[in-house]
Coordinates of C-alpha atoms in Angstrom, one line a residue:
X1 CA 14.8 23.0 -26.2
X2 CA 13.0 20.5 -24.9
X3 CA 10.9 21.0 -21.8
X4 CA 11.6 19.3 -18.3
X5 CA 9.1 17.5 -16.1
X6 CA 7.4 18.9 -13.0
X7 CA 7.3 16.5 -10.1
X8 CA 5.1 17.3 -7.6
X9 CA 5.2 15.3 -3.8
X10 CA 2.0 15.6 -1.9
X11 CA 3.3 14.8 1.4
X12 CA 6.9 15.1 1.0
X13 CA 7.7 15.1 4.9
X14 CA 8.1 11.5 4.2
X15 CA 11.9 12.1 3.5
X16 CA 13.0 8.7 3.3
X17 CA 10.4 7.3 1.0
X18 CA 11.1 10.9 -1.1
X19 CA 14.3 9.9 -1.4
X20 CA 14.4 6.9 -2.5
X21 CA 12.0 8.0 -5.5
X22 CA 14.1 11.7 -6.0
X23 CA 17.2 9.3 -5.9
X24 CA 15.6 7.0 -8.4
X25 CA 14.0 9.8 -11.0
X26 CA 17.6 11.8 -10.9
X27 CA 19.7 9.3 -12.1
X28 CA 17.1 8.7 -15.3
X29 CA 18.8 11.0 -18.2
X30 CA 14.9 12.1 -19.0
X31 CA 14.0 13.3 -16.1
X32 CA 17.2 14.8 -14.3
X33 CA 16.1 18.0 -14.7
X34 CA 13.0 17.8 -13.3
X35 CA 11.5 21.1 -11.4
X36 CA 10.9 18.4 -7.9
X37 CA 7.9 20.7 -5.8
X38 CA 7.8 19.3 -2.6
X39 CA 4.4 20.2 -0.4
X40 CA 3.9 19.2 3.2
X41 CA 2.0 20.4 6.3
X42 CA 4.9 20.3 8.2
X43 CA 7.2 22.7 8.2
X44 CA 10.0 21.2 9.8
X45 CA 9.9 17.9 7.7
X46 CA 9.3 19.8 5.0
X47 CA 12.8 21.9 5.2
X48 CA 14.1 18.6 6.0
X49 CA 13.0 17.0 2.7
X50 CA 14.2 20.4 0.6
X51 CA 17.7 19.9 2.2
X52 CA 17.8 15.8 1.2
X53 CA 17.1 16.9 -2.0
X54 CA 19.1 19.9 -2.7
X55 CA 22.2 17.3 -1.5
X56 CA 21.0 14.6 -4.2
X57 CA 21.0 16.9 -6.9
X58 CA 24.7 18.2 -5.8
X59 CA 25.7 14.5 -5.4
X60 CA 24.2 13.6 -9.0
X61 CA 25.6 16.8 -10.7
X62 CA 22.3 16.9 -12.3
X63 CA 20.1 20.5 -13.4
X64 CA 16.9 19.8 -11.4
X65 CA 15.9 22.2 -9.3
X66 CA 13.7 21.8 -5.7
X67 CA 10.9 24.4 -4.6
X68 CA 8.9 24.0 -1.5
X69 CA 5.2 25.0 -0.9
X70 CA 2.9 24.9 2.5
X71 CA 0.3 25.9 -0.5
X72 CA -1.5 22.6 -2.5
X73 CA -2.7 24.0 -5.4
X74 CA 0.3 26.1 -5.7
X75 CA 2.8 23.1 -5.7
X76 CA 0.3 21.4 -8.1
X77 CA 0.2 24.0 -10.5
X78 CA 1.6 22.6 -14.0
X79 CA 2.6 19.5 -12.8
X80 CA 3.3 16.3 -14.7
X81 CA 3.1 13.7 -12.1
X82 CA 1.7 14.0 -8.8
X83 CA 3.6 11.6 -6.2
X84 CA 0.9 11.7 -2.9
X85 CA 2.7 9.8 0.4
X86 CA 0.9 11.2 3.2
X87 CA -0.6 9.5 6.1
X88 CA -3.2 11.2 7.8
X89 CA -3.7 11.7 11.6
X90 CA -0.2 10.1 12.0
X91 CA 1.2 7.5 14.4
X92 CA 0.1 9.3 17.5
X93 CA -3.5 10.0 17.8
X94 CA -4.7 7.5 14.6
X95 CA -2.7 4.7 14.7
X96 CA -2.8 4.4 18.4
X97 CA -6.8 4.3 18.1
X98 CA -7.2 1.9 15.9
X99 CA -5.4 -0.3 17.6
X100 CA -6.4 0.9 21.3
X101 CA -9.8 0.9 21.1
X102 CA -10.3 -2.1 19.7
X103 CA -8.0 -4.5 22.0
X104 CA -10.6 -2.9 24.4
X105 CA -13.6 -5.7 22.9
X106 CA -10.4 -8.5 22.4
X107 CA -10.1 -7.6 18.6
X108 CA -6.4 -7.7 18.4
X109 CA -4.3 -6.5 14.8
X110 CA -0.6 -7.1 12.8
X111 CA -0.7 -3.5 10.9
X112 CA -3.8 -2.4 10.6
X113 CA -4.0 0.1 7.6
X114 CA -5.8 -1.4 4.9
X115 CA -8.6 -3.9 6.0
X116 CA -10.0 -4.4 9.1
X117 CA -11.5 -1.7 11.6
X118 CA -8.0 -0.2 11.0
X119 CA -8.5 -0.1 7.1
X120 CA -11.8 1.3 7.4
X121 CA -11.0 3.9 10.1
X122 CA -8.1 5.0 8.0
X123 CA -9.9 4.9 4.8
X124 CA -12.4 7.3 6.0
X125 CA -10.0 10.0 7.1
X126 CA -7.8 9.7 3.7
X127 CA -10.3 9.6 1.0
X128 CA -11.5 13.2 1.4
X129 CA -8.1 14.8 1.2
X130 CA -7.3 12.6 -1.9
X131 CA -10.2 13.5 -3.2
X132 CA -9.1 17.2 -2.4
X133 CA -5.9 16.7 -4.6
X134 CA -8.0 15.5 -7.4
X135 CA -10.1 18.8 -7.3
X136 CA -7.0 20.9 -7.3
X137 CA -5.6 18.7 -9.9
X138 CA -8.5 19.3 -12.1
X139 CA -7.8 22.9 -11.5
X140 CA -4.6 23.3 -12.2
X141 CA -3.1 20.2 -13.7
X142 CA -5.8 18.3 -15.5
X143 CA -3.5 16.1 -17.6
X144 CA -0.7 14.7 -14.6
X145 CA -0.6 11.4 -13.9
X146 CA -1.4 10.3 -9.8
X147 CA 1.2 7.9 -8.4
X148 CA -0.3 7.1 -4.9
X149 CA 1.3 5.6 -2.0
X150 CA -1.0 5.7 0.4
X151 CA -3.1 3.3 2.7
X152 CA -5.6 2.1 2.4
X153 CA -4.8 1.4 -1.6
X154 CA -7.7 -0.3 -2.4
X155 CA -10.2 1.9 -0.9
X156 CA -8.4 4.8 -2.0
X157 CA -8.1 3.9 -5.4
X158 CA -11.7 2.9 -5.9
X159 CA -12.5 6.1 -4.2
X160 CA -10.9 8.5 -6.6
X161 CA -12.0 6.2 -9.7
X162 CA -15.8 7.0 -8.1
X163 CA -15.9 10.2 -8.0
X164 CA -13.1 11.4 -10.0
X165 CA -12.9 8.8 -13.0
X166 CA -11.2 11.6 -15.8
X167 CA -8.0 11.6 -12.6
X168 CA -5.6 9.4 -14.2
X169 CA -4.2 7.6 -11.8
X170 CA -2.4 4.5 -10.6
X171 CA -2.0 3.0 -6.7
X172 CA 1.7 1.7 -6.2
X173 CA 3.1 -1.0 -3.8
X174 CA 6.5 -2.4 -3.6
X175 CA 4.7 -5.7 -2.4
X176 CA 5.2 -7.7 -5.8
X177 CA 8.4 -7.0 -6.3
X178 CA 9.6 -7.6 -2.8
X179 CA 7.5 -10.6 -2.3
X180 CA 9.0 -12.0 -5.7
X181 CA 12.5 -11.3 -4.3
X182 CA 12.1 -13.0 -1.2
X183 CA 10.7 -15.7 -2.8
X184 CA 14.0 -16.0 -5.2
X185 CA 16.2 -15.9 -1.8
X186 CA 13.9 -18.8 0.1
X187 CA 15.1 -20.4 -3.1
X188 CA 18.8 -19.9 -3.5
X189 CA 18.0 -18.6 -6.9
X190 CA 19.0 -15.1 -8.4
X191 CA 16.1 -12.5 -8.9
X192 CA 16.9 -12.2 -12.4
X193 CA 16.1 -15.6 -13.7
X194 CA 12.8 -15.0 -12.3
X195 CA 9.6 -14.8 -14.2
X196 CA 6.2 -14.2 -12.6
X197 CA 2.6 -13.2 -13.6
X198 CA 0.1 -12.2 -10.6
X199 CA -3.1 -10.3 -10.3
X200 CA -5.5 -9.9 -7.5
X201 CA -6.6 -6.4 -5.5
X202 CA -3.7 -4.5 -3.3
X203 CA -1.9 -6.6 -0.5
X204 CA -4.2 -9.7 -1.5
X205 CA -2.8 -11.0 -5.3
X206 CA -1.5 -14.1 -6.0
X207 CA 1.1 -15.2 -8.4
X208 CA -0.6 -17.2 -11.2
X209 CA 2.9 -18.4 -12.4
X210 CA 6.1 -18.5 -10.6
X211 CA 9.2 -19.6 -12.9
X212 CA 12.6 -20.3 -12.9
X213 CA 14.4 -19.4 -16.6
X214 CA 16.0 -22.6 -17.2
X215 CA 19.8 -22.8 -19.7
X216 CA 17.8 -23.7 -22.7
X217 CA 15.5 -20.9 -22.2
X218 CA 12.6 -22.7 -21.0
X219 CA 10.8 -21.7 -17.7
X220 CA 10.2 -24.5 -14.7
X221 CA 7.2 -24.2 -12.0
X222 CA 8.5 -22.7 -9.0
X223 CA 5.6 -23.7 -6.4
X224 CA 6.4 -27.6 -5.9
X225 CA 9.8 -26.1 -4.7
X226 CA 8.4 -23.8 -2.7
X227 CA 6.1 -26.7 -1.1
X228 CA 8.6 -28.6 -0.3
X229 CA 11.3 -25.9 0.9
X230 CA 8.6 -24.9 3.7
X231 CA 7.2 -29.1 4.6
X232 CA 11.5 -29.5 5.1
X233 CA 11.8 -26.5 7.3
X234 CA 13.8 -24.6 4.7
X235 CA 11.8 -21.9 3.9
X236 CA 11.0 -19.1 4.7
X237 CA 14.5 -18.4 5.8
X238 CA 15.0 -15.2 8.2
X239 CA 14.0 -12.0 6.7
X240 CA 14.6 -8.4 8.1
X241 CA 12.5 -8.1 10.4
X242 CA 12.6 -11.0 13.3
X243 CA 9.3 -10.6 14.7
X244 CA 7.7 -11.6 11.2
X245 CA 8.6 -15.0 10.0
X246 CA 5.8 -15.4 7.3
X247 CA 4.6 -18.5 8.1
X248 CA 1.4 -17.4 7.2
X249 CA 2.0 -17.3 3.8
X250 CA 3.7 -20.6 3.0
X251 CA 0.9 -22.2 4.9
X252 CA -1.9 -20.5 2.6
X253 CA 0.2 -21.7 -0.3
X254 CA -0.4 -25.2 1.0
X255 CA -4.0 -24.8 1.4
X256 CA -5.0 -22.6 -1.8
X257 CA -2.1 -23.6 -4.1
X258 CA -0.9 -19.8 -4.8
X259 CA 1.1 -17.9 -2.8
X260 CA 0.3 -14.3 -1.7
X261 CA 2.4 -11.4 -2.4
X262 CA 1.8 -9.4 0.9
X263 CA 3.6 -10.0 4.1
X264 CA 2.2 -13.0 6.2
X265 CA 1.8 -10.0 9.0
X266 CA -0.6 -8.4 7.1
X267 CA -2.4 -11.9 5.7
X268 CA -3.1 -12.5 9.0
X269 CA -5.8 -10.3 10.0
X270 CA -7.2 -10.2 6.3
X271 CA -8.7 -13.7 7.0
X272 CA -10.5 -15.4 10.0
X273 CA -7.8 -18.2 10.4
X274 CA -5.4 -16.9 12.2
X275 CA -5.2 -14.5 15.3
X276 CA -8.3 -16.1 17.5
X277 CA -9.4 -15.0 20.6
X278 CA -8.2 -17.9 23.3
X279 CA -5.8 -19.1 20.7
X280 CA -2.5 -18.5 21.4
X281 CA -1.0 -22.1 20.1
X282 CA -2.1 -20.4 16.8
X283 CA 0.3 -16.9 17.3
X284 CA 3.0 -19.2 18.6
X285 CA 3.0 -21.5 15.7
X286 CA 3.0 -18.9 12.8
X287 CA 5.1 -16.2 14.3
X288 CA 1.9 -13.5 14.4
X289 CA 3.6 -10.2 15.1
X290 CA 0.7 -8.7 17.1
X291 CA 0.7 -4.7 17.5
X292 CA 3.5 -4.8 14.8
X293 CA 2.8 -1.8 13.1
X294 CA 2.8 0.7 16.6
X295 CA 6.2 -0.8 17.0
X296 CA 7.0 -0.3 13.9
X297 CA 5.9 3.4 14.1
X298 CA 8.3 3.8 17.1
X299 CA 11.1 2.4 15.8
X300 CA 10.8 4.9 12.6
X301 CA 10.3 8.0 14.5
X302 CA 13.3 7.3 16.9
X303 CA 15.4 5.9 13.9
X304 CA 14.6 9.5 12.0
X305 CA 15.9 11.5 14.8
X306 CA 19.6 10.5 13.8
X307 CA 18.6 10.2 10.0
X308 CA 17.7 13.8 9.9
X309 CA 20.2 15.0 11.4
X310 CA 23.2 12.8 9.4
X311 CA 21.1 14.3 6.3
X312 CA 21.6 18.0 7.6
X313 CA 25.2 17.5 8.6
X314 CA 26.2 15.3 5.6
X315 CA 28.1 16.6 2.4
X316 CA 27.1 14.6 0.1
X317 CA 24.0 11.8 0.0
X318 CA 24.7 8.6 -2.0
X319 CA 22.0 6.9 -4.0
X320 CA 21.2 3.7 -4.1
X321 CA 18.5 2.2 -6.9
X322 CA 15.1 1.4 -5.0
X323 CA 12.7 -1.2 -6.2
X324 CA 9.7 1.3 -6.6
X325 CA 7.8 2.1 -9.8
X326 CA 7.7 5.9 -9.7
X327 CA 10.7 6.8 -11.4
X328 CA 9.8 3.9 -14.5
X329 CA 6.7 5.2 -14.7
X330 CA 7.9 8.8 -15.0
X331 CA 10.4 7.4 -17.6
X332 CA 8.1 5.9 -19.4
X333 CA 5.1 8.1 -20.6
X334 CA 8.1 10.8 -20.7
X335 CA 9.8 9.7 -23.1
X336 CA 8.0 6.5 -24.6
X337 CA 10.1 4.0 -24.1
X338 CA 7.8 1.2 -22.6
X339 CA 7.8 -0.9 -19.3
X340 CA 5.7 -3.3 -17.2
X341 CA 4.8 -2.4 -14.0
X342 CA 2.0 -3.9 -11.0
X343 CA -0.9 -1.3 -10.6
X344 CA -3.8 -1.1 -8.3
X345 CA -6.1 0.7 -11.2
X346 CA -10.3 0.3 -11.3
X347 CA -10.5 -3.4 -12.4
X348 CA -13.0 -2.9 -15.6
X349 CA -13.0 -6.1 -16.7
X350 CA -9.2 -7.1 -16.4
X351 CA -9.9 -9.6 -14.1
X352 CA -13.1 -11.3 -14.8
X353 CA -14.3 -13.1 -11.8
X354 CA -13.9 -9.7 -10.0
X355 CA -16.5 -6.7 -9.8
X356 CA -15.8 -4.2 -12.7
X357 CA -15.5 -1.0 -10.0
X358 CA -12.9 -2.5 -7.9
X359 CA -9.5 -1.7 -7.8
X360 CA -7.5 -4.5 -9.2
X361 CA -4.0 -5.0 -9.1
X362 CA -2.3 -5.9 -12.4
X363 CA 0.6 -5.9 -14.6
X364 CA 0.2 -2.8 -16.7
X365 CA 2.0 -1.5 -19.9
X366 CA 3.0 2.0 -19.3
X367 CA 4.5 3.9 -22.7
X368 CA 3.7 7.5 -23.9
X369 CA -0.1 6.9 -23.6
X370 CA 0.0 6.3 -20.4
X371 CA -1.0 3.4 -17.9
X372 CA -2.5 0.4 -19.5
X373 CA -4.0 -2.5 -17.9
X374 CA -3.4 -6.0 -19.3
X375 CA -5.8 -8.3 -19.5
X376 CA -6.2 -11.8 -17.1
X377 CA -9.8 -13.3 -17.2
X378 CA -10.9 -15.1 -14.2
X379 CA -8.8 -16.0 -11.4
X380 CA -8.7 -20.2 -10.0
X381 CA -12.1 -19.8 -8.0
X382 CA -10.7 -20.2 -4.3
X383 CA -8.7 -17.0 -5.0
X384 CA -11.8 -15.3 -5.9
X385 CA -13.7 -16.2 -3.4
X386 CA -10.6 -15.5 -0.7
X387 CA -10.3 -12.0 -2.4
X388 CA -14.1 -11.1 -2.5
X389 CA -14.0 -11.1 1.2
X390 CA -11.9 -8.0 1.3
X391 CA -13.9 -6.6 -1.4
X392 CA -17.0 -6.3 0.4
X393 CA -15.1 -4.3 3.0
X394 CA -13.5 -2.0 0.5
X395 CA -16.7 -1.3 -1.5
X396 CA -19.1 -0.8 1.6
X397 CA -16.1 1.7 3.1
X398 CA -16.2 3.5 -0.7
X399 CA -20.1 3.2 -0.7
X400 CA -20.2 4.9 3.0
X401 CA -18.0 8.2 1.6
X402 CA -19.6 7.9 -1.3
X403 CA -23.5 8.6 -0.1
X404 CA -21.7 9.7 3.2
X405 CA -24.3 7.1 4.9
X406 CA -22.8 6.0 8.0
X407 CA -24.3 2.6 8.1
X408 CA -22.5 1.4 5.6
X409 CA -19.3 2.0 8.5
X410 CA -21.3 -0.3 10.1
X411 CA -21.9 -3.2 7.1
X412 CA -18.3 -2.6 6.5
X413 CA -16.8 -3.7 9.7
X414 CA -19.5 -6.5 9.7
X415 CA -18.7 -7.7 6.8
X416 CA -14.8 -8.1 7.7
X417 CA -13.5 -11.6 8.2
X418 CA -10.9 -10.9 11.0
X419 CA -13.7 -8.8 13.0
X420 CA -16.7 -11.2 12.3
X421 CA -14.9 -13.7 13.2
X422 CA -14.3 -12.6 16.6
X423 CA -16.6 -10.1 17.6
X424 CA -20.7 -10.5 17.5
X425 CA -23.1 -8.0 16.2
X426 CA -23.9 -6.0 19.3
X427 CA -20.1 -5.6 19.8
X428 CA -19.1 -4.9 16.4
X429 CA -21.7 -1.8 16.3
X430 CA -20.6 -0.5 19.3
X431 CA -17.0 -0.8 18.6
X432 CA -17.5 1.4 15.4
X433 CA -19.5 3.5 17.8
X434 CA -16.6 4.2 19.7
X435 CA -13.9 4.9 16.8
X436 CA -15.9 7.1 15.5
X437 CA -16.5 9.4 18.7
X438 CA -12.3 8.8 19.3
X439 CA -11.4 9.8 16.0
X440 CA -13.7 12.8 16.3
X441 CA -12.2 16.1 13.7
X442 CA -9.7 13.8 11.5
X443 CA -12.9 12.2 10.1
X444 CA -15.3 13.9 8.1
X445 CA -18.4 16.0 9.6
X446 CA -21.1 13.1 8.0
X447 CA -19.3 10.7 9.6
X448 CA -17.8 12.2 13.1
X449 CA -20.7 11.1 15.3
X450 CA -21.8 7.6 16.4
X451 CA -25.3 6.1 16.1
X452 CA -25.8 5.9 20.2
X453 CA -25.4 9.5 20.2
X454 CA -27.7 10.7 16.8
X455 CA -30.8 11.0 19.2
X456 CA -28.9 13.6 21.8

């Protein structure tokens, strides 16, 4: 008889992005009777989580089963694929630091969590317990495949291919897919005819070929469309969230010619051009959605309050397919049969015009061997460039936990466009300063003090 796979969720509090990828694995034949371990800090969210997925199993009529641990290693132990989702320090104190502290010197953010001060601060308190995973994983389930969700992607994934390169592993974002489908609505065209091809690093790739399948089975060039939808004031068209119009993005397109498959709320405050101290014409004009992601965070937290407790009251819980790649993934090196999915993976010489270390997102093969990488060569030179921008951030943030020398906190945040762009050098150091002293005990010891204080 054959044997079933052991799903382990590192973070599994997260019950709505759980479900979605429970949902998704149950309803594949291979894998619906997967032993799902579900490990959290919380308790509360974590019985929460146990009782979604107990009811998706009941509603599926499937034989997987659902164990809880409070224990890491434990809910590793034996696992095939190891699904991490955490976020650490949570919305309330993190979040609200790293955006409070720096409005405080006029550096204002969208989201936050994957470049910027943000990115960085967040970077340095997630690394060390990924990096704690790895070293359990090694333990006690050498062979599983990591799917991580978690912010900052980059940084994150370059981190564990530094100093835990036998950790296979993949980063995962919903970003080209969703982007891709947006795109096809702007367009009035279904997502299905669709072809695309992009590469770049997490939250900054760029779709090398956008296509429309044509009757005869030829493919047409998608960008002049998309041109001139946004000069005529027909794209983008409302999305679901109002206080994000991406603008941003349509107007990069113009200038570089590609267009970017992360929100235009996050584009902004990856590159200097956009929120400016003194400039408000400029958030008016392309719908910058300052302090989204706090608002965001609120919204969640009060929205889960009546999730929760529909999930506890609620008989059954129907499942809809989500767009992420866990469950294809899963399917995949399961049982053989092959897909294509967009991984943030250590670049080694996929993309050519990009350092080898970095984490590079691609389309990969995924079968029974595993995840592959697919090969792309250099990217047009203006997308390089563009991208290397964020990749001096990422690698001086991996360099700093690496040799756990805190100047390289400082290079890092010097070295980011948004933050260069409006802050000078004297304010930059002494905005790091005071992070660090705020965050205090979520970041690691090396790191907790700041340099104004190292002589005390």
């Amino acid at each position: 008889m054959a044997r079933n796979p052991k799903i382990t969720f590192i973070g599994a509090g997260s019950t709505v992005f759980m479900k979605n990828i429970v949902g998704d694995v149950l309803q594949r034949p291979s894998l619906s009777g997967a032993t799902i371990a579900l490990m959290d800090i919380n308790p509360q969210r974590l019985e929460e989580s146990a009782i979604v997925v107990n009811k998706l199993i009941a509603t599926l009529g499937v034989k997987a089963k659902a164990e809880t641990h409070s224990d890491q290693r434990k809910a590793l132990a034996g696992a095939d694929f190891v699904v991490v989702a955490f976020q650490i320090g949570g919305y309330e104190p993190c979040t609200v630091t790293d955006f409070e502290v720096p409005k405080k010197y006029g550096l204002r953010q969208t989201i936050a969590d994957t470049l910027g001060v943000g990115g960085i601060m967040r970077g340095l308190r997630t690394v060390p317990h990924l990096w704690k995973i790895c070293e359990d994983m090694l333990a006690v389930c050498p062979q599983a495949i990591m799917l991580q969700y978690v912010n900052p992607m980059a940084i994150n994934t370059w981190a564990i291919s530094e100093k835990y390169p036998e950790i296979r592993q993949v980063g995962l974002c919903h970003s080209v897919q969703g982007t891709a489908m947006e795109l096809a609505h702007d367009l009035n065209l279904p997502y299905e005819e669709i072809r695309y091809r992009s590469a770049g690093i997490n939250h900054m790739a760029f779709y090398l070929k956008f296509e429309h399948r044509q009757p005869d089975g030829s493919y047409r060039d998608l960008y002049p469309d998309l041109v001139r939808a946004y000069r005529e004031g027909r794209a983008p068209k409302p999305g679901w969230n109002p206080r994000c119009p991406n603008k941003v993005r349509y107007e990069m397109l113009t200038r570089l010619g590609y267009f970017v498959t992360e929100s235009s709320e996050h584009f902004a405050e990856y590159t200097p051009y956009f929120i400016k101290e003194g400039r408000p014409d400029l958030i008016e004009k392309y719908g910058i959605p300052l302090d989204e992601y706090p608002k965001r965070c609120i919204e969640q937290i009060e929205r889960w309050k009546d999730q929760a407790q529909a999930y506890r009251s609620a008989q059954r819980i129907e499942v809809e397919e989500s767009k992420e790649y866990a469950s294809s993934i899963m399917n995949s090196v399961w049982t053989g049969e092959p897909s294509v999915i967009y991984g943030n993976v250590r670049n080694n010489g996929c993309i050519t015009s990009l350092p080898r270390d970095c984490a590079a997102e691609v389309p990969c093969l995924v079968d029974a061997s595993g995840i592959q990488p697919t090969y792309i060569g250099d990217l047009p030179p203006q997308l390089t460039a563009l991208i290397r921008t964020n990749i001096n951030v990422q690698e001086l943030t991996v360099r700093a936990l690496m040799s756990e020398n805190r100047d390289h906190i400082y290079h890092a945040a010097m070295m980011d466009p948004h933050t260069a762009a409006e802050l000078d050098l004297d304010q930059i150091w002494s905005l790091v300063d005071d992070l660090l002293a705020a965050h205090g005990d979520w970041l690691p010891a090396w790191a907790r003090v700041g340099r104004k204080n190292e002589a005390a």
